[in-house]
């Protein structure tokens, strides 16, 4: 819920801009998942090259996005973060299109417990979730995510995935993390299917998507670079 008396980049209500990628599942559901006291708009991902972003508080990138295209407008996206905008990125990064992104790393599916999601420092983003049932979304392990990516220094590791591999090594890392650009906005990364598909129906309490959006625009997590 937006806080009374606070101004956002575009006025008195937070503004969310969703990038439509027509390979993504359920792209028409997004408008109904955004909090009612937010301003919602959606554009085709390729319109981003010329879109005005000065009033956008949260820019949502779906899982099936064109990473080569976003790489081609990297300076524009970096400037958006530097100016105080927040990015919510879904999917498996294979072509890091920002300097603070890194390639997706899959974890071993055996034992099955490697795909169980567990809290690390969930804070305002995942702090209300029941992790005993969260990783069993619709009873299927691995549907939420099957790997992670390395975050930049100073990131808050929200949720973990992974564990022992068949060769005896341990492969684990943050499936969800958030990083604040010094002096700018936040970069939230979910290394899996669109996070708004999980525990985010308007009837759900707690509502994961609402909590993440609220955490981005209202919380001070992470506070900045932590040594």
PDB file of C-alpha atoms in Angstrom:
ATOM      1  CA  UNK A   1       0.000   0.000   0.000  1.00  0.00           C
ATOM      2  CA  UNK A   2       1.287   3.463  -0.880  1.00  0.00           C
ATOM      3  CA  UNK A   3       2.097   5.684   2.072  1.00  0.00           C
ATOM      4  CA  UNK A   4       0.027   8.825   2.537  1.00  0.00           C
ATOM      5  CA  UNK A   5       1.888  12.095   2.249  1.00  0.00           C
ATOM      6  CA  UNK A   6       4.772  10.698   0.241  1.00  0.00           C
ATOM      7  CA  UNK A   7       5.750  11.721  -3.261  1.00  0.00           C
ATOM      8  CA  UNK A   8       7.076   9.169  -5.730  1.00  0.00           C
ATOM      9  CA  UNK A   9       8.867   9.667  -9.035  1.00  0.00           C
ATOM     10  CA  UNK A  10       5.576  10.269 -10.814  1.00  0.00           C
ATOM     11  CA  UNK A  11       3.507  11.897  -8.095  1.00  0.00           C
ATOM     12  CA  UNK A  12       1.473  10.672  -5.120  1.00  0.00           C
ATOM     13  CA  UNK A  13       1.165   7.052  -6.290  1.00  0.00           C
ATOM     14  CA  UNK A  14       3.958   4.624  -7.169  1.00  0.00           C
ATOM     15  CA  UNK A  15       4.147   3.850 -10.871  1.00  0.00           C
ATOM     16  CA  UNK A  16       4.879   0.400 -12.285  1.00  0.00           C
ATOM     17  CA  UNK A  17       5.771  -0.160 -15.920  1.00  0.00           C
ATOM     18  CA  UNK A  18       5.589  -3.750 -17.192  1.00  0.00           C
ATOM     19  CA  UNK A  19       7.542  -4.790 -20.280  1.00  0.00           C
ATOM     20  CA  UNK A  20       5.436  -7.091 -22.418  1.00  0.00           C
ATOM     21  CA  UNK A  21       7.289 -10.018 -23.935  1.00  0.00           C
ATOM     22  CA  UNK A  22       4.916 -12.118 -25.981  1.00  0.00           C
ATOM     23  CA  UNK A  23       6.766 -15.320 -25.150  1.00  0.00           C
ATOM     24  CA  UNK A  24       5.961 -14.827 -21.462  1.00  0.00           C
ATOM     25  CA  UNK A  25       3.096 -16.742 -19.874  1.00  0.00           C
ATOM     26  CA  UNK A  26       0.030 -14.859 -18.643  1.00  0.00           C
ATOM     27  CA  UNK A  27       1.124 -11.392 -19.754  1.00  0.00           C
ATOM     28  CA  UNK A  28      -2.453 -10.084 -19.528  1.00  0.00           C
ATOM     29  CA  UNK A  29      -2.738 -10.995 -15.821  1.00  0.00           C
ATOM     30  CA  UNK A  30      -0.227  -8.441 -14.608  1.00  0.00           C
ATOM     31  CA  UNK A  31      -2.625  -5.496 -14.376  1.00  0.00           C
ATOM     32  CA  UNK A  32      -4.823  -7.394 -11.918  1.00  0.00           C
ATOM     33  CA  UNK A  33      -1.896  -8.296  -9.666  1.00  0.00           C
ATOM     34  CA  UNK A  34      -0.538  -4.783  -9.100  1.00  0.00           C
ATOM     35  CA  UNK A  35      -1.753  -3.067  -5.878  1.00  0.00           C
ATOM     36  CA  UNK A  36      -4.864  -0.982  -6.521  1.00  0.00           C
ATOM     37  CA  UNK A  37      -3.257   2.162  -5.152  1.00  0.00           C
ATOM     38  CA  UNK A  38      -0.448   1.967  -7.731  1.00  0.00           C
ATOM     39  CA  UNK A  39      -0.485   3.377 -11.247  1.00  0.00           C
ATOM     40  CA  UNK A  40       0.009   0.562 -13.784  1.00  0.00           C
ATOM     41  CA  UNK A  41       1.072   0.707 -17.436  1.00  0.00           C
ATOM     42  CA  UNK A  42       2.497  -1.806 -19.913  1.00  0.00           C
ATOM     43  CA  UNK A  43       4.468  -1.443 -23.135  1.00  0.00           C
ATOM     44  CA  UNK A  44       6.075  -3.792 -25.617  1.00  0.00           C
ATOM     45  CA  UNK A  45       9.636  -4.471 -24.502  1.00  0.00           C
ATOM     46  CA  UNK A  46      11.035  -3.008 -27.746  1.00  0.00           C
ATOM     47  CA  UNK A  47       9.366   0.328 -27.024  1.00  0.00           C
ATOM     48  CA  UNK A  48      11.693   0.698 -24.040  1.00  0.00           C
ATOM     49  CA  UNK A  49      14.386   2.240 -26.245  1.00  0.00           C
ATOM     50  CA  UNK A  50      12.329   5.425 -26.530  1.00  0.00           C
ATOM     51  CA  UNK A  51      10.016   5.269 -23.520  1.00  0.00           C
ATOM     52  CA  UNK A  52      10.007   8.011 -20.896  1.00  0.00           C
ATOM     53  CA  UNK A  53      11.165   6.504 -17.593  1.00  0.00           C
ATOM     54  CA  UNK A  54      11.518   9.588 -15.424  1.00  0.00           C
ATOM     55  CA  UNK A  55       8.208   8.951 -13.623  1.00  0.00           C
ATOM     56  CA  UNK A  56       8.521   5.145 -13.343  1.00  0.00           C
ATOM     57  CA  UNK A  57       9.162   3.806  -9.843  1.00  0.00           C
ATOM     58  CA  UNK A  58       9.402   0.079 -10.700  1.00  0.00           C
ATOM     59  CA  UNK A  59      10.246  -1.375 -14.119  1.00  0.00           C
ATOM     60  CA  UNK A  60       9.294  -5.075 -14.343  1.00  0.00           C
ATOM     61  CA  UNK A  61      11.191  -7.318 -16.773  1.00  0.00           C
ATOM     62  CA  UNK A  62       9.498 -10.711 -17.435  1.00  0.00           C
ATOM     63  CA  UNK A  63      11.346 -14.003 -17.541  1.00  0.00           C
ATOM     64  CA  UNK A  64      11.226 -14.487 -21.332  1.00  0.00           C
ATOM     65  CA  UNK A  65      12.872 -11.188 -22.270  1.00  0.00           C
ATOM     66  CA  UNK A  66      15.212 -10.359 -25.151  1.00  0.00           C
ATOM     67  CA  UNK A  67      18.553 -10.067 -23.391  1.00  0.00           C
ATOM     68  CA  UNK A  68      20.452  -8.991 -26.502  1.00  0.00           C
ATOM     69  CA  UNK A  69      18.056  -6.085 -26.999  1.00  0.00           C
ATOM     70  CA  UNK A  70      18.336  -4.970 -23.376  1.00  0.00           C
ATOM     71  CA  UNK A  71      22.121  -5.197 -23.672  1.00  0.00           C
ATOM     72  CA  UNK A  72      21.911  -2.806 -26.630  1.00  0.00           C
ATOM     73  CA  UNK A  73      20.278  -0.150 -24.399  1.00  0.00           C
ATOM     74  CA  UNK A  74      22.409  -0.852 -21.315  1.00  0.00           C
ATOM     75  CA  UNK A  75      23.374   2.823 -20.730  1.00  0.00           C
ATOM     76  CA  UNK A  76      19.697   3.795 -20.680  1.00  0.00           C
ATOM     77  CA  UNK A  77      18.835   1.144 -18.075  1.00  0.00           C
ATOM     78  CA  UNK A  78      21.893   1.978 -15.963  1.00  0.00           C
ATOM     79  CA  UNK A  79      20.844   5.634 -16.008  1.00  0.00           C
ATOM     80  CA  UNK A  80      17.341   4.656 -14.877  1.00  0.00           C
ATOM     81  CA  UNK A  81      18.830   2.901 -11.833  1.00  0.00           C
ATOM     82  CA  UNK A  82      21.226   5.755 -11.147  1.00  0.00           C
ATOM     83  CA  UNK A  83      18.296   8.166 -11.179  1.00  0.00           C
ATOM     84  CA  UNK A  84      16.475   6.313  -8.416  1.00  0.00           C
ATOM     85  CA  UNK A  85      14.268   3.923 -10.401  1.00  0.00           C
ATOM     86  CA  UNK A  86      13.931   0.281  -9.364  1.00  0.00           C
ATOM     87  CA  UNK A  87      14.267  -2.777 -11.626  1.00  0.00           C
ATOM     88  CA  UNK A  88      12.534  -6.112 -10.962  1.00  0.00           C
ATOM     89  CA  UNK A  89      14.142  -8.740 -13.219  1.00  0.00           C
ATOM     90  CA  UNK A  90      12.876 -12.282 -13.754  1.00  0.00           C
ATOM     91  CA  UNK A  91      14.397 -15.223 -15.601  1.00  0.00           C
ATOM     92  CA  UNK A  92      17.658 -16.945 -16.445  1.00  0.00           C
ATOM     93  CA  UNK A  93      20.345 -14.449 -17.396  1.00  0.00           C
ATOM     94  CA  UNK A  94      22.661 -15.790 -20.087  1.00  0.00           C
ATOM     95  CA  UNK A  95      23.739 -12.441 -21.555  1.00  0.00           C
ATOM     96  CA  UNK A  96      24.230 -10.033 -18.640  1.00  0.00           C
ATOM     97  CA  UNK A  97      22.719  -6.789 -19.886  1.00  0.00           C
ATOM     98  CA  UNK A  98      23.761  -4.717 -16.880  1.00  0.00           C
ATOM     99  CA  UNK A  99      27.192  -4.670 -15.204  1.00  0.00           C
ATOM    100  CA  UNK A 100      25.625  -5.975 -11.973  1.00  0.00           C
ATOM    101  CA  UNK A 101      24.008  -9.059 -13.516  1.00  0.00           C
ATOM    102  CA  UNK A 102      25.740 -12.435 -13.893  1.00  0.00           C
ATOM    103  CA  UNK A 103      24.912 -15.689 -15.725  1.00  0.00           C
ATOM    104  CA  UNK A 104      22.417 -18.168 -14.330  1.00  0.00           C
ATOM    105  CA  UNK A 105      23.819 -21.236 -12.552  1.00  0.00           C
ATOM    106  CA  UNK A 106      21.705 -24.381 -12.371  1.00  0.00           C
ATOM    107  CA  UNK A 107      21.791 -26.522  -9.240  1.00  0.00           C
ATOM    108  CA  UNK A 108      21.678 -30.319  -9.167  1.00  0.00           C
ATOM    109  CA  UNK A 109      18.119 -31.743  -9.059  1.00  0.00           C
ATOM    110  CA  UNK A 110      19.376 -34.621  -6.898  1.00  0.00           C
ATOM    111  CA  UNK A 111      18.709 -34.760  -4.041  1.00  0.00           C
ATOM    112  CA  UNK A 112      15.290 -33.195  -4.557  1.00  0.00           C
ATOM    113  CA  UNK A 113      15.822 -31.030  -1.487  1.00  0.00           C
ATOM    114  CA  UNK A 114      18.208 -28.872  -3.574  1.00  0.00           C
ATOM    115  CA  UNK A 115      15.153 -27.254  -5.158  1.00  0.00           C
ATOM    116  CA  UNK A 116      13.634 -26.310  -1.813  1.00  0.00           C
ATOM    117  CA  UNK A 117      13.701 -22.554  -1.281  1.00  0.00           C
ATOM    118  CA  UNK A 118      14.922 -21.371   2.102  1.00  0.00           C
ATOM    119  CA  UNK A 119      15.244 -17.910   3.635  1.00  0.00           C
ATOM    120  CA  UNK A 120      18.612 -16.207   4.063  1.00  0.00           C
ATOM    121  CA  UNK A 121      17.837 -12.535   4.819  1.00  0.00           C
ATOM    122  CA  UNK A 122      14.223 -12.193   3.597  1.00  0.00           C
ATOM    123  CA  UNK A 123      13.535  -8.821   5.210  1.00  0.00           C
ATOM    124  CA  UNK A 124      10.599  -6.797   3.918  1.00  0.00           C
ATOM    125  CA  UNK A 125      10.469  -8.784   0.691  1.00  0.00           C
ATOM    126  CA  UNK A 126       9.871 -12.386   1.825  1.00  0.00           C
ATOM    127  CA  UNK A 127       9.604 -11.888   5.576  1.00  0.00           C
ATOM    128  CA  UNK A 128       5.922 -12.848   5.742  1.00  0.00           C
ATOM    129  CA  UNK A 129       6.240 -16.042   3.663  1.00  0.00           C
ATOM    130  CA  UNK A 130       5.875 -19.523   5.185  1.00  0.00           C
ATOM    131  CA  UNK A 131       8.917 -21.253   3.717  1.00  0.00           C
ATOM    132  CA  UNK A 132       7.696 -24.686   4.822  1.00  0.00           C
ATOM    133  CA  UNK A 133       5.095 -24.502   2.069  1.00  0.00           C
ATOM    134  CA  UNK A 134       6.548 -21.801  -0.174  1.00  0.00           C
ATOM    135  CA  UNK A 135       8.972 -24.068  -2.052  1.00  0.00           C
ATOM    136  CA  UNK A 136       6.187 -26.605  -2.646  1.00  0.00           C
ATOM    137  CA  UNK A 137       4.180 -24.194  -4.795  1.00  0.00           C
ATOM    138  CA  UNK A 138       1.273 -26.235  -6.211  1.00  0.00           C
ATOM    139  CA  UNK A 139       3.069 -29.279  -4.822  1.00  0.00           C
ATOM    140  CA  UNK A 140       5.858 -29.168  -7.408  1.00  0.00           C
ATOM    141  CA  UNK A 141       9.488 -28.576  -6.486  1.00  0.00           C
ATOM    142  CA  UNK A 142      11.527 -26.759  -9.128  1.00  0.00           C
ATOM    143  CA  UNK A 143       8.599 -24.780 -10.477  1.00  0.00           C
ATOM    144  CA  UNK A 144       9.693 -21.653  -8.611  1.00  0.00           C
ATOM    145  CA  UNK A 145      13.332 -21.847  -9.702  1.00  0.00           C
ATOM    146  CA  UNK A 146      16.172 -24.274 -10.418  1.00  0.00           C
ATOM    147  CA  UNK A 147      19.235 -22.145  -9.890  1.00  0.00           C
ATOM    148  CA  UNK A 148      20.718 -18.816  -8.921  1.00  0.00           C
ATOM    149  CA  UNK A 149      23.103 -16.061  -9.997  1.00  0.00           C
ATOM    150  CA  UNK A 150      25.964 -14.309  -8.248  1.00  0.00           C
ATOM    151  CA  UNK A 151      24.929 -10.858  -6.996  1.00  0.00           C
ATOM    152  CA  UNK A 152      27.183  -7.806  -6.775  1.00  0.00           C
ATOM    153  CA  UNK A 153      28.911  -6.829  -3.553  1.00  0.00           C
ATOM    154  CA  UNK A 154      26.529  -5.317  -1.037  1.00  0.00           C
ATOM    155  CA  UNK A 155      23.456  -7.222  -2.247  1.00  0.00           C
ATOM    156  CA  UNK A 156      20.949  -8.637   0.225  1.00  0.00           C
ATOM    157  CA  UNK A 157      20.617 -12.392  -0.251  1.00  0.00           C
ATOM    158  CA  UNK A 158      16.885 -12.973   0.218  1.00  0.00           C
ATOM    159  CA  UNK A 159      16.315 -16.669  -0.582  1.00  0.00           C
ATOM    160  CA  UNK A 160      18.666 -19.605  -1.195  1.00  0.00           C
ATOM    161  CA  UNK A 161      18.568 -22.657  -3.434  1.00  0.00           C
ATOM    162  CA  UNK A 162      20.909 -25.587  -4.014  1.00  0.00           C
ATOM    163  CA  UNK A 163      23.006 -28.009  -2.007  1.00  0.00           C
ATOM    164  CA  UNK A 164      25.194 -31.085  -2.596  1.00  0.00           C
ATOM    165  CA  UNK A 165      25.788 -32.319  -6.138  1.00  0.00           C
ATOM    166  CA  UNK A 166      26.392 -35.924  -7.168  1.00  0.00           C
ATOM    167  CA  UNK A 167      30.163 -35.374  -7.275  1.00  0.00           C
ATOM    168  CA  UNK A 168      30.194 -34.298  -3.640  1.00  0.00           C
ATOM    169  CA  UNK A 169      30.558 -30.579  -4.313  1.00  0.00           C
ATOM    170  CA  UNK A 170      28.101 -28.063  -2.894  1.00  0.00           C
ATOM    171  CA  UNK A 171      26.442 -25.732  -5.379  1.00  0.00           C
ATOM    172  CA  UNK A 172      24.141 -23.184  -3.794  1.00  0.00           C
ATOM    173  CA  UNK A 173      23.443 -19.492  -3.984  1.00  0.00           C
ATOM    174  CA  UNK A 174      20.798 -16.759  -3.878  1.00  0.00           C
ATOM    175  CA  UNK A 175      17.792 -17.463  -6.076  1.00  0.00           C
ATOM    176  CA  UNK A 176      16.409 -14.058  -5.074  1.00  0.00           C
ATOM    177  CA  UNK A 177      18.540 -11.031  -4.250  1.00  0.00           C
ATOM    178  CA  UNK A 178      18.288  -7.255  -4.177  1.00  0.00           C
ATOM    179  CA  UNK A 179      21.061  -4.698  -4.588  1.00  0.00           C
ATOM    180  CA  UNK A 180      20.999  -0.930  -4.207  1.00  0.00           C
ATOM    181  CA  UNK A 181      23.035   1.171  -6.592  1.00  0.00           C
ATOM    182  CA  UNK A 182      24.980   3.661  -4.469  1.00  0.00           C
ATOM    183  CA  UNK A 183      22.994   6.867  -4.623  1.00  0.00           C
ATOM    184  CA  UNK A 184      20.361   5.275  -6.878  1.00  0.00           C
ATOM    185  CA  UNK A 185      17.604   2.687  -7.076  1.00  0.00           C
ATOM    186  CA  UNK A 186      17.421  -1.045  -6.423  1.00  0.00           C
ATOM    187  CA  UNK A 187      17.944  -4.055  -8.661  1.00  0.00           C
ATOM    188  CA  UNK A 188      15.798  -7.048  -7.614  1.00  0.00           C
ATOM    189  CA  UNK A 189      16.599 -10.340  -9.362  1.00  0.00           C
ATOM    190  CA  UNK A 190      14.521 -13.535  -9.316  1.00  0.00           C
ATOM    191  CA  UNK A 191      16.345 -16.383 -11.065  1.00  0.00           C
ATOM    192  CA  UNK A 192      13.283 -18.280 -12.236  1.00  0.00           C
ATOM    193  CA  UNK A 193       9.781 -18.078 -13.640  1.00  0.00           C
ATOM    194  CA  UNK A 194       7.935 -14.773 -13.213  1.00  0.00           C
ATOM    195  CA  UNK A 195       7.767 -14.175  -9.485  1.00  0.00           C
ATOM    196  CA  UNK A 196       4.305 -12.638  -9.704  1.00  0.00           C
ATOM    197  CA  UNK A 197       2.942 -16.117 -10.540  1.00  0.00           C
ATOM    198  CA  UNK A 198       3.705 -17.265  -7.002  1.00  0.00           C
ATOM    199  CA  UNK A 199       1.552 -16.479  -3.941  1.00  0.00           C
ATOM    200  CA  UNK A 200       0.478 -13.211  -5.548  1.00  0.00           C
ATOM    201  CA  UNK A 201      -3.198 -13.533  -6.400  1.00  0.00           C
ATOM    202  CA  UNK A 202      -5.096 -10.541  -4.970  1.00  0.00           C
ATOM    203  CA  UNK A 203      -6.812 -12.952  -2.541  1.00  0.00           C
ATOM    204  CA  UNK A 204      -3.497 -14.237  -1.165  1.00  0.00           C
ATOM    205  CA  UNK A 205      -2.316 -13.108   2.265  1.00  0.00           C
ATOM    206  CA  UNK A 206       0.549 -12.689   2.556  1.00  0.00           C
ATOM    207  CA  UNK A 207       0.819 -11.450  -1.017  1.00  0.00           C
ATOM    208  CA  UNK A 208       4.370 -11.952  -2.276  1.00  0.00           C
ATOM    209  CA  UNK A 209       4.259  -9.566  -5.242  1.00  0.00           C
ATOM    210  CA  UNK A 210       2.761  -6.771  -3.143  1.00  0.00           C
ATOM    211  CA  UNK A 211       5.386  -7.305  -0.447  1.00  0.00           C
ATOM    212  CA  UNK A 212       8.216  -7.142  -2.998  1.00  0.00           C
ATOM    213  CA  UNK A 213       6.875  -3.953  -4.567  1.00  0.00           C
ATOM    214  CA  UNK A 214       6.389  -2.387  -1.158  1.00  0.00           C
ATOM    215  CA  UNK A 215       9.904  -3.422  -0.170  1.00  0.00           C
ATOM    216  CA  UNK A 216      11.357  -1.787  -3.264  1.00  0.00           C
ATOM    217  CA  UNK A 217       9.713   1.601  -2.853  1.00  0.00           C
ATOM    218  CA  UNK A 218       9.400   1.856   0.934  1.00  0.00           C
ATOM    219  CA  UNK A 219      12.090  -0.176   2.710  1.00  0.00           C
ATOM    220  CA  UNK A 220      15.706   0.817   3.247  1.00  0.00           C
ATOM    221  CA  UNK A 221      16.855  -2.743   2.481  1.00  0.00           C
ATOM    222  CA  UNK A 222      19.591  -3.012   1.489  1.00  0.00           C
ATOM    223  CA  UNK A 223      20.930   0.176   3.007  1.00  0.00           C
ATOM    224  CA  UNK A 224      23.940   0.283   0.706  1.00  0.00           C
ATOM    225  CA  UNK A 225      27.334  -1.294   0.191  1.00  0.00           C
ATOM    226  CA  UNK A 226      28.175  -3.591   3.055  1.00  0.00           C
ATOM    227  CA  UNK A 227      31.792  -4.631   3.574  1.00  0.00           C
TER     228      UNK A 227
END
